[in-house]
Amino acid sequence: MSSRVLSFDSLAVHAGRDDLAALGVHAPPLDLSSTSPLPGIEVGGASYESMATGGHPVADGGFVYARLWNPTVARFETALAQLERTEESVAFSSGMAAMTATVLAAKAQSGGSHVVAIRPLYGGTDHLLASGLLGVEVTYCTAGDVATTVRSDTCLIVVETPANPTLELVDIGAVVAAAGGRPVLVDNTFATPVLQNPALHGAALVLHSATKYLGGHGDVVGGVVATDATWAAALRRIRAVTGALMHPLAAYLLHRGLTTLPVRVRAQQASAEKTAAWLGSQPAVRRVFFPATPEGDPAGLLGRQMRGPGAMLAIQLTGGYEHAVRVTNSVRLFTHAVSLGGVDSLIQHPAALTHRPVPAEARPAADIVRLSIGLEDVDDLKADLAQALG
Ligand SMILES: *Cc1c(COP(=O)(O)O)cnc(C)c1O
């Protein structure tokens, strides 16, 4: 290959595949071994020691045990890190396992146990932080209040942009500046690396629920954190001791999913733009939440931070909760289901489902439904919504 730096779309197809030719294969192998033969006691022990403390396997030392290392998972991690423009990435069994490990790593790295969380957040994240299970004290705030909310024992600032479910955009660079050197975690699940690279704006950690766009086909659960080598070692150490591993089959599917990520996201986004514009003219819709609407991006972050509005949108219905029940029960092409980012379109009611564990004052309104726009023909999607809204 030439020395030209590959563009994003080319990286999506080729990243994490450097070792394949030497293996004599074209598609990444799916390595299911739970253990691996030890070349010798000393070198195997050295490899074990390196991986158990967050490092890589030593040369010719073997992978020892699948809780420490798996080549299929490592290929996906290499690819995702390249797409997110970070040194490394660390994959977990789910997005929530990735979030858990990140909070534990942040505590261990700094010694502090205070977390600042910018609302709105994904309901599971909001709930996990508030639960007390991870031994952290959480202060919730808005993006503008970070500078006055951080403390000397703040170990992590958590932010999501676009935020779930109403697609507010947060200026990552401004949050990083307000954090005053403390690490900022950006949940990049909605934007994907196709539309936004938080590390380029100063985020120390970039988290994905890989279950969503990265997999893209609704058949895999996983999480991943893209970050620098120091954080990656801390995260791998926690993964090794707590065991929140990504299964190799999940990594295989995710690595394959990355190859079509740019085309999927751009096609889904084009349909979301058309759907959002059409919904804005529907009498049954009070408000459309979408970054490309005039109210959707007050700080002008589209183009500056995010390369496009994405393919998620939410609508506020004129007929309240009853209307939301009717719409979610009436769709035929959309599936009434949680999750998002797949090739097929989904609709769900955040207040009753994804944001159910969130305290009432931070829960989305009962007349809001969230749409994940898939790859179906946009006219079919609009026709389905038209009959469901009517
Ligand atoms: C789904 C989701 C998560 C949690 O990920 P899981 O893979 O379900 O554990 C975190 N953040 C966002 C924005 C999500 O949509």
mmCIF file of C-alpha atoms and ligand atoms in Angstrom:
data_model
loop_
_atom_site.group_PDB
_atom_site.id
_atom_site.type_symbol
_atom_site.label_atom_id
_atom_site.label_comp_id
_atom_site.label_asym_id
_atom_site.label_seq_id
_atom_site.Cartn_x
_atom_site.Cartn_y
_atom_site.Cartn_z
ATOM 1 C CA MET A 1 0.000 0.000 0.000
ATOM 2 C CA SER A 2 1.192 3.544 -0.691
ATOM 3 C CA SER A 3 2.261 5.870 2.108
ATOM 4 C CA ARG A 4 -0.785 8.077 1.483
ATOM 5 C CA VAL A 5 -2.855 8.429 4.661
ATOM 6 C CA LEU A 6 -6.055 6.487 4.120
ATOM 7 C CA SER A 7 -9.376 8.269 4.250
ATOM 8 C CA PHE A 8 -12.016 7.250 6.760
ATOM 9 C CA ASP A 9 -13.976 5.091 4.325
ATOM 10 C CA SER A 10 -10.868 3.168 3.272
ATOM 11 C CA LEU A 11 -9.823 2.668 6.893
ATOM 12 C CA ALA A 12 -13.298 1.339 7.707
ATOM 13 C CA VAL A 13 -12.755 -1.412 5.139
ATOM 14 C CA HIS A 14 -9.093 -2.199 5.821
ATOM 15 C CA ALA A 15 -8.254 -1.357 9.455
ATOM 16 C CA GLY A 16 -7.416 -4.206 11.809
ATOM 17 C CA ARG A 17 -6.549 -6.539 8.920
ATOM 18 C CA ASP A 18 -2.783 -6.089 8.697
ATOM 19 C CA ASP A 19 -1.991 -9.649 9.813
ATOM 20 C CA LEU A 20 -4.386 -11.444 7.476
ATOM 21 C CA ALA A 21 -2.132 -11.880 4.437
ATOM 22 C CA ALA A 22 0.581 -13.474 6.585
ATOM 23 C CA LEU A 23 -2.050 -15.843 7.973
ATOM 24 C CA GLY A 24 -3.009 -16.742 4.394
ATOM 25 C CA VAL A 25 -6.618 -15.627 4.790
ATOM 26 C CA HIS A 26 -8.711 -12.789 3.396
ATOM 27 C CA ALA A 27 -11.458 -12.485 6.012
ATOM 28 C CA PRO A 28 -10.546 -12.141 9.708
ATOM 29 C CA PRO A 29 -10.563 -15.543 11.435
ATOM 30 C CA LEU A 30 -12.973 -16.092 14.306
ATOM 31 C CA ASP A 31 -10.780 -17.386 17.126
ATOM 32 C CA LEU A 32 -12.864 -19.118 19.791
ATOM 33 C CA SER A 33 -10.057 -20.649 21.883
ATOM 34 C CA SER A 34 -10.560 -20.142 25.602
ATOM 35 C CA THR A 35 -6.945 -21.064 26.266
ATOM 36 C CA SER A 36 -3.813 -21.144 24.126
ATOM 37 C CA PRO A 37 -0.746 -23.383 24.141
ATOM 38 C CA LEU A 38 2.106 -22.017 26.264
ATOM 39 C CA PRO A 39 5.464 -21.801 24.462
ATOM 40 C CA GLY A 40 7.247 -22.174 27.838
ATOM 41 C CA ILE A 41 6.759 -21.459 31.508
ATOM 42 C CA GLU A 42 8.925 -18.351 31.647
ATOM 43 C CA VAL A 43 7.721 -16.646 28.481
ATOM 44 C CA GLY A 44 4.119 -17.662 29.157
ATOM 45 C CA GLY A 45 4.380 -16.253 32.653
ATOM 46 C CA ALA A 46 5.822 -13.016 31.295
ATOM 47 C CA SER A 47 2.955 -12.736 28.827
ATOM 48 C CA TYR A 48 0.436 -13.436 31.596
ATOM 49 C CA GLU A 49 2.034 -10.789 33.801
ATOM 50 C CA SER A 50 1.997 -8.222 31.007
ATOM 51 C CA MET A 51 -1.655 -8.777 30.090
ATOM 52 C CA ALA A 52 -2.949 -9.065 33.665
ATOM 53 C CA THR A 53 -1.548 -5.608 34.342
ATOM 54 C CA GLY A 54 -3.148 -4.145 31.212
ATOM 55 C CA GLY A 55 -0.386 -4.646 28.639
ATOM 56 C CA HIS A 56 -0.230 -6.636 25.420
ATOM 57 C CA PRO A 57 1.019 -10.237 25.120
ATOM 58 C CA VAL A 58 4.835 -10.390 24.951
ATOM 59 C CA ALA A 59 6.425 -11.499 21.661
ATOM 60 C CA ASP A 60 6.083 -15.285 21.230
ATOM 61 C CA GLY A 61 4.638 -15.498 24.737
ATOM 62 C CA GLY A 62 1.167 -16.618 23.651
ATOM 63 C CA PHE A 63 -2.244 -15.296 24.629
ATOM 64 C CA VAL A 64 -2.409 -17.581 27.714
ATOM 65 C CA TYR A 65 -6.156 -17.286 28.423
ATOM 66 C CA ALA A 66 -9.105 -15.672 26.646
ATOM 67 C CA ARG A 67 -9.971 -13.409 29.582
ATOM 68 C CA LEU A 68 -6.628 -11.707 28.943
ATOM 69 C CA TRP A 69 -6.465 -11.512 25.143
ATOM 70 C CA ASN A 70 -8.242 -12.644 22.005
ATOM 71 C CA PRO A 71 -6.913 -11.953 18.488
ATOM 72 C CA THR A 72 -10.387 -11.476 16.947
ATOM 73 C CA VAL A 73 -11.287 -8.915 19.604
ATOM 74 C CA ALA A 74 -7.889 -7.218 19.228
ATOM 75 C CA ARG A 75 -8.444 -6.735 15.470
ATOM 76 C CA PHE A 76 -11.768 -4.990 16.099
ATOM 77 C CA GLU A 77 -10.116 -2.840 18.773
ATOM 78 C CA THR A 78 -7.328 -1.811 16.387
ATOM 79 C CA ALA A 79 -9.842 -0.886 13.696
ATOM 80 C CA LEU A 80 -12.123 1.119 15.985
ATOM 81 C CA ALA A 81 -9.150 3.043 17.447
ATOM 82 C CA GLN A 82 -8.089 4.054 13.939
ATOM 83 C CA LEU A 83 -11.597 5.258 13.107
ATOM 84 C CA GLU A 84 -11.794 7.251 16.358
ATOM 85 C CA ARG A 85 -8.258 8.664 15.890
ATOM 86 C CA THR A 86 -7.030 7.297 19.230
ATOM 87 C CA GLU A 87 -4.006 5.172 20.113
ATOM 88 C CA GLU A 88 -5.989 2.147 21.261
ATOM 89 C CA SER A 89 -9.433 0.905 22.137
ATOM 90 C CA VAL A 90 -10.714 -1.683 24.610
ATOM 91 C CA ALA A 91 -13.817 -3.769 23.937
ATOM 92 C CA PHE A 92 -16.315 -5.001 26.543
ATOM 93 C CA SER A 93 -19.319 -7.274 26.739
ATOM 94 C CA SER A 94 -21.738 -4.315 26.500
ATOM 95 C CA GLY A 95 -21.848 -0.546 26.530
ATOM 96 C CA MET A 96 -22.714 -0.619 30.220
ATOM 97 C CA ALA A 97 -19.751 -2.895 30.982
ATOM 98 C CA ALA A 98 -17.558 -0.359 29.157
ATOM 99 C CA MET A 99 -19.049 2.480 31.210
ATOM 100 C CA THR A 100 -18.547 0.525 34.454
ATOM 101 C CA ALA A 101 -14.902 -0.206 33.657
ATOM 102 C CA THR A 102 -14.279 3.432 32.727
ATOM 103 C CA VAL A 103 -15.646 4.732 36.022
ATOM 104 C CA LEU A 104 -13.591 2.172 37.953
ATOM 105 C CA ALA A 105 -10.479 3.074 35.951
ATOM 106 C CA ALA A 106 -11.036 6.793 36.504
ATOM 107 C CA LYS A 107 -11.324 6.210 40.254
ATOM 108 C CA ALA A 108 -8.205 4.057 40.301
ATOM 109 C CA GLN A 109 -6.203 6.523 38.182
ATOM 110 C CA SER A 110 -6.979 9.660 40.184
ATOM 111 C CA GLY A 111 -7.867 8.429 43.661
ATOM 112 C CA GLY A 112 -10.932 10.709 43.569
ATOM 113 C CA SER A 113 -14.440 9.292 43.521
ATOM 114 C CA HIS A 114 -16.561 12.210 42.342
ATOM 115 C CA VAL A 115 -18.163 12.061 38.893
ATOM 116 C CA VAL A 116 -19.768 14.968 37.062
ATOM 117 C CA ALA A 117 -22.525 13.822 34.707
ATOM 118 C CA ILE A 118 -24.082 16.140 32.139
ATOM 119 C CA ARG A 119 -27.769 15.444 31.575
ATOM 120 C CA PRO A 120 -29.518 14.263 29.495
ATOM 121 C CA LEU A 121 -27.797 10.870 29.371
ATOM 122 C CA TYR A 122 -28.815 7.418 28.250
ATOM 123 C CA GLY A 123 -31.106 6.081 30.996
ATOM 124 C CA GLY A 124 -28.863 3.130 31.824
ATOM 125 C CA THR A 125 -25.844 5.399 32.280
ATOM 126 C CA ASP A 126 -27.789 7.862 34.397
ATOM 127 C CA HIS A 127 -29.043 5.001 36.550
ATOM 128 C CA LEU A 128 -25.675 3.255 36.864
ATOM 129 C CA LEU A 129 -23.979 6.439 38.064
ATOM 130 C CA ALA A 130 -26.752 7.244 40.535
ATOM 131 C CA SER A 131 -27.018 3.690 41.856
ATOM 132 C CA GLY A 132 -24.016 3.951 44.167
ATOM 133 C CA LEU A 133 -22.927 0.489 43.000
ATOM 134 C CA LEU A 134 -19.600 1.796 41.710
ATOM 135 C CA GLY A 135 -18.714 3.719 44.879
ATOM 136 C CA VAL A 136 -18.792 7.125 43.238
ATOM 137 C CA GLU A 137 -20.613 10.273 44.223
ATOM 138 C CA VAL A 138 -22.325 11.875 41.233
ATOM 139 C CA THR A 139 -23.303 15.463 40.611
ATOM 140 C CA TYR A 140 -25.606 16.007 37.650
ATOM 141 C CA CYS A 141 -25.372 19.302 35.836
ATOM 142 C CA THR A 142 -25.815 20.993 32.480
ATOM 143 C CA ALA A 143 -22.949 21.510 30.042
ATOM 144 C CA GLY A 144 -22.695 25.167 31.065
ATOM 145 C CA ASP A 145 -22.221 24.314 34.757
ATOM 146 C CA VAL A 146 -19.222 21.992 34.505
ATOM 147 C CA ALA A 147 -16.622 24.558 35.591
ATOM 148 C CA THR A 148 -18.491 25.282 38.833
ATOM 149 C CA THR A 149 -19.393 21.627 39.494
ATOM 150 C CA VAL A 150 -15.976 19.969 39.236
ATOM 151 C CA ARG A 151 -14.091 19.439 42.501
ATOM 152 C CA SER A 152 -10.562 18.489 43.465
ATOM 153 C CA ASP A 153 -11.737 14.866 43.805
ATOM 154 C CA THR A 154 -13.575 14.768 40.459
ATOM 155 C CA CYS A 155 -12.200 11.773 38.577
ATOM 156 C CA LEU A 156 -14.416 11.858 35.473
ATOM 157 C CA ILE A 157 -16.821 14.059 33.527
ATOM 158 C CA VAL A 158 -19.439 12.140 31.519
ATOM 159 C CA VAL A 159 -21.246 13.662 28.548
ATOM 160 C CA GLU A 160 -23.287 12.389 25.621
ATOM 161 C CA THR A 161 -23.660 14.275 22.335
ATOM 162 C CA PRO A 162 -26.030 14.075 20.561
ATOM 163 C CA ALA A 163 -27.834 13.333 23.808
ATOM 164 C CA ASN A 164 -30.427 10.641 24.318
ATOM 165 C CA PRO A 165 -33.309 10.911 23.459
ATOM 166 C CA THR A 166 -33.826 14.554 22.426
ATOM 167 C CA LEU A 167 -30.616 15.020 20.412
ATOM 168 C CA GLU A 168 -29.199 18.088 22.220
ATOM 169 C CA LEU A 169 -25.689 18.840 21.005
ATOM 170 C CA VAL A 170 -22.976 19.622 23.536
ATOM 171 C CA ASP A 171 -19.750 21.470 22.690
ATOM 172 C CA ILE A 172 -17.102 18.887 23.584
ATOM 173 C CA GLY A 173 -14.220 21.375 23.460
ATOM 174 C CA ALA A 174 -16.036 23.697 25.860
ATOM 175 C CA VAL A 175 -16.666 20.835 28.318
ATOM 176 C CA VAL A 176 -13.011 19.790 28.093
ATOM 177 C CA ALA A 177 -11.909 23.380 28.797
ATOM 178 C CA ALA A 178 -14.313 23.635 31.756
ATOM 179 C CA ALA A 179 -13.044 20.305 33.102
ATOM 180 C CA GLY A 180 -9.641 21.884 33.721
ATOM 181 C CA GLY A 181 -7.507 18.880 32.861
ATOM 182 C CA ARG A 182 -9.821 16.276 34.382
ATOM 183 C CA PRO A 183 -10.714 13.445 31.989
ATOM 184 C CA VAL A 184 -13.851 13.809 29.885
ATOM 185 C CA LEU A 185 -15.717 10.753 28.613
ATOM 186 C CA VAL A 186 -17.905 11.305 25.538
ATOM 187 C CA ASP A 187 -20.556 8.729 24.696
ATOM 188 C CA ASN A 188 -20.312 8.775 20.890
ATOM 189 C CA THR A 189 -22.913 6.059 20.273
ATOM 190 C CA PHE A 190 -25.366 8.292 18.365
ATOM 191 C CA ALA A 191 -22.813 10.123 16.210
ATOM 192 C CA THR A 192 -20.470 7.216 15.423
ATOM 193 C CA PRO A 193 -16.898 7.987 14.294
ATOM 194 C CA VAL A 194 -18.344 8.685 10.834
ATOM 195 C CA LEU A 195 -19.859 11.936 12.071
ATOM 196 C CA GLN A 196 -17.775 12.893 15.104
ATOM 197 C CA ASN A 197 -14.374 12.159 16.653
ATOM 198 C CA PRO A 198 -14.521 13.438 20.263
ATOM 199 C CA ALA A 199 -10.799 12.709 20.841
ATOM 200 C CA LEU A 200 -9.956 15.417 18.293
ATOM 201 C CA HIS A 201 -11.817 17.871 20.564
ATOM 202 C CA GLY A 202 -9.908 16.839 23.676
ATOM 203 C CA ALA A 203 -12.020 13.975 25.073
ATOM 204 C CA ALA A 204 -9.811 11.519 26.953
ATOM 205 C CA LEU A 205 -12.253 8.641 26.465
ATOM 206 C CA VAL A 206 -14.746 7.892 23.678
ATOM 207 C CA LEU A 207 -17.378 5.293 24.500
ATOM 208 C CA HIS A 208 -19.685 3.365 22.195
ATOM 209 C CA SER A 209 -22.515 1.026 22.780
ATOM 210 C CA ALA A 210 -21.280 -1.099 19.864
ATOM 211 C CA THR A 211 -24.695 -2.766 19.995
ATOM 212 C CA LYS A 212 -26.040 0.160 17.992
ATOM 213 C CA TYR A 213 -24.486 1.616 14.805
ATOM 214 C CA LEU A 214 -21.111 -0.157 14.955
ATOM 215 C CA GLY A 215 -22.779 -3.556 14.685
ATOM 216 C CA GLY A 216 -25.647 -2.083 12.748
ATOM 217 C CA HIS A 217 -27.655 -5.250 12.215
ATOM 218 C CA GLY A 218 -29.344 -5.746 15.577
ATOM 219 C CA ASP A 219 -27.557 -9.027 16.251
ATOM 220 C CA VAL A 220 -24.704 -8.199 18.600
ATOM 221 C CA VAL A 221 -24.248 -6.668 22.058
ATOM 222 C CA GLY A 222 -20.963 -4.979 22.883
ATOM 223 C CA GLY A 223 -19.208 -1.865 24.134
ATOM 224 C CA VAL A 224 -15.895 -0.209 23.387
ATOM 225 C CA VAL A 225 -13.799 2.659 24.727
ATOM 226 C CA ALA A 226 -11.326 4.436 22.417
ATOM 227 C CA THR A 227 -8.540 6.222 24.275
ATOM 228 C CA ASP A 228 -4.779 6.630 24.741
ATOM 229 C CA ALA A 229 -2.386 3.829 25.663
ATOM 230 C CA THR A 230 -2.311 4.663 29.393
ATOM 231 C CA TRP A 231 -6.084 4.599 29.819
ATOM 232 C CA ALA A 232 -6.315 1.518 27.593
ATOM 233 C CA ALA A 233 -3.954 -0.353 29.915
ATOM 234 C CA ALA A 234 -6.029 0.658 32.944
ATOM 235 C CA LEU A 235 -9.210 -0.499 31.194
ATOM 236 C CA ARG A 236 -7.713 -3.820 30.078
ATOM 237 C CA ARG A 237 -6.531 -4.488 33.615
ATOM 238 C CA ILE A 238 -10.058 -3.972 34.921
ATOM 239 C CA ARG A 239 -11.468 -6.102 32.108
ATOM 240 C CA ALA A 240 -9.008 -8.891 32.933
ATOM 241 C CA VAL A 241 -9.921 -8.976 36.624
ATOM 242 C CA THR A 242 -13.668 -8.348 36.318
ATOM 243 C CA GLY A 243 -14.161 -10.467 33.206
ATOM 244 C CA ALA A 244 -16.500 -8.158 31.255
ATOM 245 C CA LEU A 245 -15.145 -9.522 27.965
ATOM 246 C CA MET A 246 -16.386 -9.003 24.461
ATOM 247 C CA HIS A 247 -17.108 -12.405 22.958
ATOM 248 C CA PRO A 248 -15.011 -13.129 19.842
ATOM 249 C CA LEU A 249 -18.163 -13.677 17.747
ATOM 250 C CA ALA A 250 -19.374 -10.217 18.766
ATOM 251 C CA ALA A 251 -15.982 -8.749 17.810
ATOM 252 C CA TYR A 252 -16.084 -10.594 14.477
ATOM 253 C CA LEU A 253 -19.528 -9.181 13.681
ATOM 254 C CA LEU A 254 -18.549 -5.688 14.829
ATOM 255 C CA HIS A 255 -15.350 -5.690 12.782
ATOM 256 C CA ARG A 256 -17.399 -6.684 9.738
ATOM 257 C CA GLY A 257 -19.981 -4.040 10.661
ATOM 258 C CA LEU A 258 -17.312 -1.316 10.575
ATOM 259 C CA THR A 259 -16.698 -1.929 6.870
ATOM 260 C CA THR A 260 -20.181 -0.668 5.966
ATOM 261 C CA LEU A 261 -20.497 1.865 8.796
ATOM 262 C CA PRO A 262 -19.817 4.971 6.650
ATOM 263 C CA VAL A 263 -22.290 3.982 3.908
ATOM 264 C CA ARG A 264 -24.946 2.921 6.395
ATOM 265 C CA VAL A 265 -24.682 6.062 8.506
ATOM 266 C CA ARG A 266 -24.734 8.418 5.523
ATOM 267 C CA ALA A 267 -27.702 6.648 3.895
ATOM 268 C CA GLN A 268 -29.644 6.484 7.167
ATOM 269 C CA GLN A 269 -28.831 10.145 7.821
ATOM 270 C CA ALA A 270 -30.134 11.183 4.373
ATOM 271 C CA SER A 271 -33.443 9.442 5.108
ATOM 272 C CA ALA A 272 -33.566 10.947 8.614
ATOM 273 C CA GLU A 273 -33.140 14.448 7.156
ATOM 274 C CA LYS A 274 -36.071 13.874 4.774
ATOM 275 C CA THR A 275 -38.187 12.252 7.486
ATOM 276 C CA ALA A 276 -37.494 15.062 9.967
ATOM 277 C CA ALA A 277 -38.428 17.746 7.427
ATOM 278 C CA TRP A 278 -41.659 15.912 6.567
ATOM 279 C CA LEU A 279 -42.555 15.314 10.236
ATOM 280 C CA GLY A 280 -42.144 19.043 10.865
ATOM 281 C CA SER A 281 -45.115 19.696 8.581
ATOM 282 C CA GLN A 282 -47.412 17.092 10.159
ATOM 283 C CA PRO A 283 -50.290 18.440 12.292
ATOM 284 C CA ALA A 284 -49.959 15.463 14.688
ATOM 285 C CA VAL A 285 -46.400 16.523 15.528
ATOM 286 C CA ARG A 286 -45.835 19.384 17.943
ATOM 287 C CA ARG A 287 -42.050 19.380 17.721
ATOM 288 C CA VAL A 288 -39.254 17.535 15.950
ATOM 289 C CA PHE A 289 -35.979 16.991 17.812
ATOM 290 C CA PHE A 290 -33.218 16.708 15.224
ATOM 291 C CA PRO A 291 -29.867 18.530 15.069
ATOM 292 C CA ALA A 292 -30.504 19.819 11.533
ATOM 293 C CA THR A 293 -33.665 21.725 12.502
ATOM 294 C CA PRO A 294 -33.255 25.485 13.131
ATOM 295 C CA GLU A 295 -33.636 24.987 16.941
ATOM 296 C CA GLY A 296 -31.585 21.792 16.972
ATOM 297 C CA ASP A 297 -28.126 23.335 16.910
ATOM 298 C CA PRO A 298 -28.094 26.697 18.724
ATOM 299 C CA ALA A 299 -24.308 26.646 19.199
ATOM 300 C CA GLY A 300 -23.538 25.917 15.555
ATOM 301 C CA LEU A 301 -21.803 22.589 16.176
ATOM 302 C CA LEU A 302 -22.868 20.972 12.906
ATOM 303 C CA GLY A 303 -19.908 21.224 10.595
ATOM 304 C CA ARG A 304 -17.592 22.360 13.410
ATOM 305 C CA GLN A 305 -17.847 19.328 15.704
ATOM 306 C CA MET A 306 -20.289 16.977 13.996
ATOM 307 C CA ARG A 307 -20.110 16.241 10.285
ATOM 308 C CA GLY A 308 -23.873 15.731 9.962
ATOM 309 C CA PRO A 309 -27.038 15.465 12.051
ATOM 310 C CA GLY A 310 -27.124 11.674 12.226
ATOM 311 C CA ALA A 311 -30.059 9.319 11.817
ATOM 312 C CA MET A 312 -31.760 9.543 15.214
ATOM 313 C CA LEU A 313 -34.701 11.825 15.829
ATOM 314 C CA ALA A 314 -37.469 12.317 18.344
ATOM 315 C CA ILE A 315 -40.933 13.804 18.014
ATOM 316 C CA GLN A 316 -43.307 15.371 20.466
ATOM 317 C CA LEU A 317 -46.909 14.444 19.670
ATOM 318 C CA THR A 318 -49.889 16.774 19.949
ATOM 319 C CA GLY A 319 -52.058 14.130 21.644
ATOM 320 C CA GLY A 320 -49.943 13.415 24.740
ATOM 321 C CA TYR A 321 -49.126 9.975 26.124
ATOM 322 C CA GLU A 322 -52.263 8.383 24.607
ATOM 323 C CA HIS A 323 -51.086 9.517 21.209
ATOM 324 C CA ALA A 324 -47.628 8.004 21.833
ATOM 325 C CA VAL A 325 -49.270 4.694 22.755
ATOM 326 C CA ARG A 326 -51.361 4.794 19.588
ATOM 327 C CA VAL A 327 -48.411 5.592 17.314
ATOM 328 C CA THR A 328 -46.113 2.925 18.746
ATOM 329 C CA ASN A 329 -48.929 0.373 18.484
ATOM 330 C CA SER A 330 -49.846 1.369 14.915
ATOM 331 C CA VAL A 331 -46.522 1.302 13.074
ATOM 332 C CA ARG A 332 -46.030 -1.633 10.691
ATOM 333 C CA LEU A 333 -42.692 -1.074 8.945
ATOM 334 C CA PHE A 334 -41.035 0.472 12.000
ATOM 335 C CA THR A 335 -40.570 -2.019 14.813
ATOM 336 C CA HIS A 336 -41.677 -0.950 18.277
ATOM 337 C CA ALA A 337 -38.461 -1.811 20.123
ATOM 338 C CA VAL A 338 -35.639 -0.258 22.129
ATOM 339 C CA SER A 339 -32.086 -0.054 20.764
ATOM 340 C CA LEU A 340 -31.113 1.879 17.649
ATOM 341 C CA GLY A 341 -28.674 2.259 14.805
ATOM 342 C CA GLY A 342 -29.534 -0.883 12.862
ATOM 343 C CA VAL A 343 -30.455 -1.340 9.217
ATOM 344 C CA ASP A 344 -34.152 -1.463 10.132
ATOM 345 C CA SER A 345 -36.144 1.411 11.612
ATOM 346 C CA LEU A 346 -37.227 1.344 15.255
ATOM 347 C CA ILE A 347 -39.581 3.427 17.373
ATOM 348 C CA GLN A 348 -39.768 3.554 21.159
ATOM 349 C CA HIS A 349 -41.108 5.588 24.065
ATOM 350 C CA PRO A 350 -38.121 6.795 26.145
ATOM 351 C CA ALA A 351 -40.027 7.784 29.318
ATOM 352 C CA ALA A 352 -41.520 4.296 29.667
ATOM 353 C CA LEU A 353 -38.520 2.297 28.451
ATOM 354 C CA THR A 354 -34.919 3.464 27.952
ATOM 355 C CA HIS A 355 -35.277 6.303 30.469
ATOM 356 C CA ARG A 356 -37.549 4.527 32.945
ATOM 357 C CA PRO A 357 -34.903 4.373 35.744
ATOM 358 C CA VAL A 358 -34.148 8.101 35.440
ATOM 359 C CA PRO A 359 -35.618 10.333 38.204
ATOM 360 C CA ALA A 360 -38.854 12.072 37.145
ATOM 361 C CA GLU A 361 -37.302 15.548 36.930
ATOM 362 C CA ALA A 362 -34.787 14.343 34.318
ATOM 363 C CA ARG A 363 -37.071 11.935 32.451
ATOM 364 C CA PRO A 364 -38.207 12.814 28.914
ATOM 365 C CA ALA A 365 -41.806 14.015 28.535
ATOM 366 C CA ALA A 366 -44.524 11.372 28.124
ATOM 367 C CA ASP A 367 -45.541 12.706 24.705
ATOM 368 C CA ILE A 368 -42.107 12.089 23.119
ATOM 369 C CA VAL A 369 -41.227 9.071 20.977
ATOM 370 C CA ARG A 370 -37.797 8.344 19.552
ATOM 371 C CA LEU A 371 -37.111 7.090 16.035
ATOM 372 C CA SER A 372 -34.061 5.298 14.714
ATOM 373 C CA ILE A 373 -34.113 5.617 10.934
ATOM 374 C CA GLY A 374 -32.901 2.556 9.037
ATOM 375 C CA LEU A 375 -32.158 1.715 5.434
ATOM 376 C CA GLU A 376 -35.696 1.186 4.158
ATOM 377 C CA ASP A 377 -36.988 3.408 1.348
ATOM 378 C CA VAL A 378 -37.766 6.771 2.921
ATOM 379 C CA ASP A 379 -41.170 7.003 1.212
ATOM 380 C CA ASP A 380 -42.159 3.689 2.800
ATOM 381 C CA LEU A 381 -41.046 5.027 6.185
ATOM 382 C CA LYS A 382 -43.035 8.231 5.747
ATOM 383 C CA ALA A 383 -46.124 6.299 4.622
ATOM 384 C CA ASP A 384 -45.895 4.089 7.702
ATOM 385 C CA LEU A 385 -45.575 7.099 10.006
ATOM 386 C CA ALA A 386 -48.418 8.874 8.209
ATOM 387 C CA GLN A 387 -50.843 6.038 8.879
ATOM 388 C CA ALA A 388 -49.608 5.633 12.467
ATOM 389 C CA LEU A 389 -49.835 9.349 13.286
ATOM 390 C CA GLY A 390 -53.272 9.793 11.736
HETATM 391 C C1 LIG B 1 -27.530 1.499 24.405
HETATM 392 C C2 LIG B 1 -26.706 2.612 24.918
HETATM 393 C C3 LIG B 1 -25.789 2.436 25.962
HETATM 394 C C4 LIG B 1 -25.645 1.106 26.681
HETATM 395 O O1 LIG B 1 -25.074 0.138 25.855
HETATM 396 P P1 LIG B 1 -25.419 -1.441 25.965
HETATM 397 O O2 LIG B 1 -24.648 -2.007 24.837
HETATM 398 O O3 LIG B 1 -26.903 -1.584 25.843
HETATM 399 O O4 LIG B 1 -24.937 -1.898 27.299
HETATM 400 C C5 LIG B 1 -25.010 3.520 26.338
HETATM 401 N N1 LIG B 1 -25.144 4.724 25.752
HETATM 402 C C6 LIG B 1 -26.014 4.936 24.748
HETATM 403 C C7 LIG B 1 -26.102 6.286 24.126
HETATM 404 C C8 LIG B 1 -26.830 3.891 24.303
HETATM 405 O O5 LIG B 1 -27.703 4.117 23.318
#
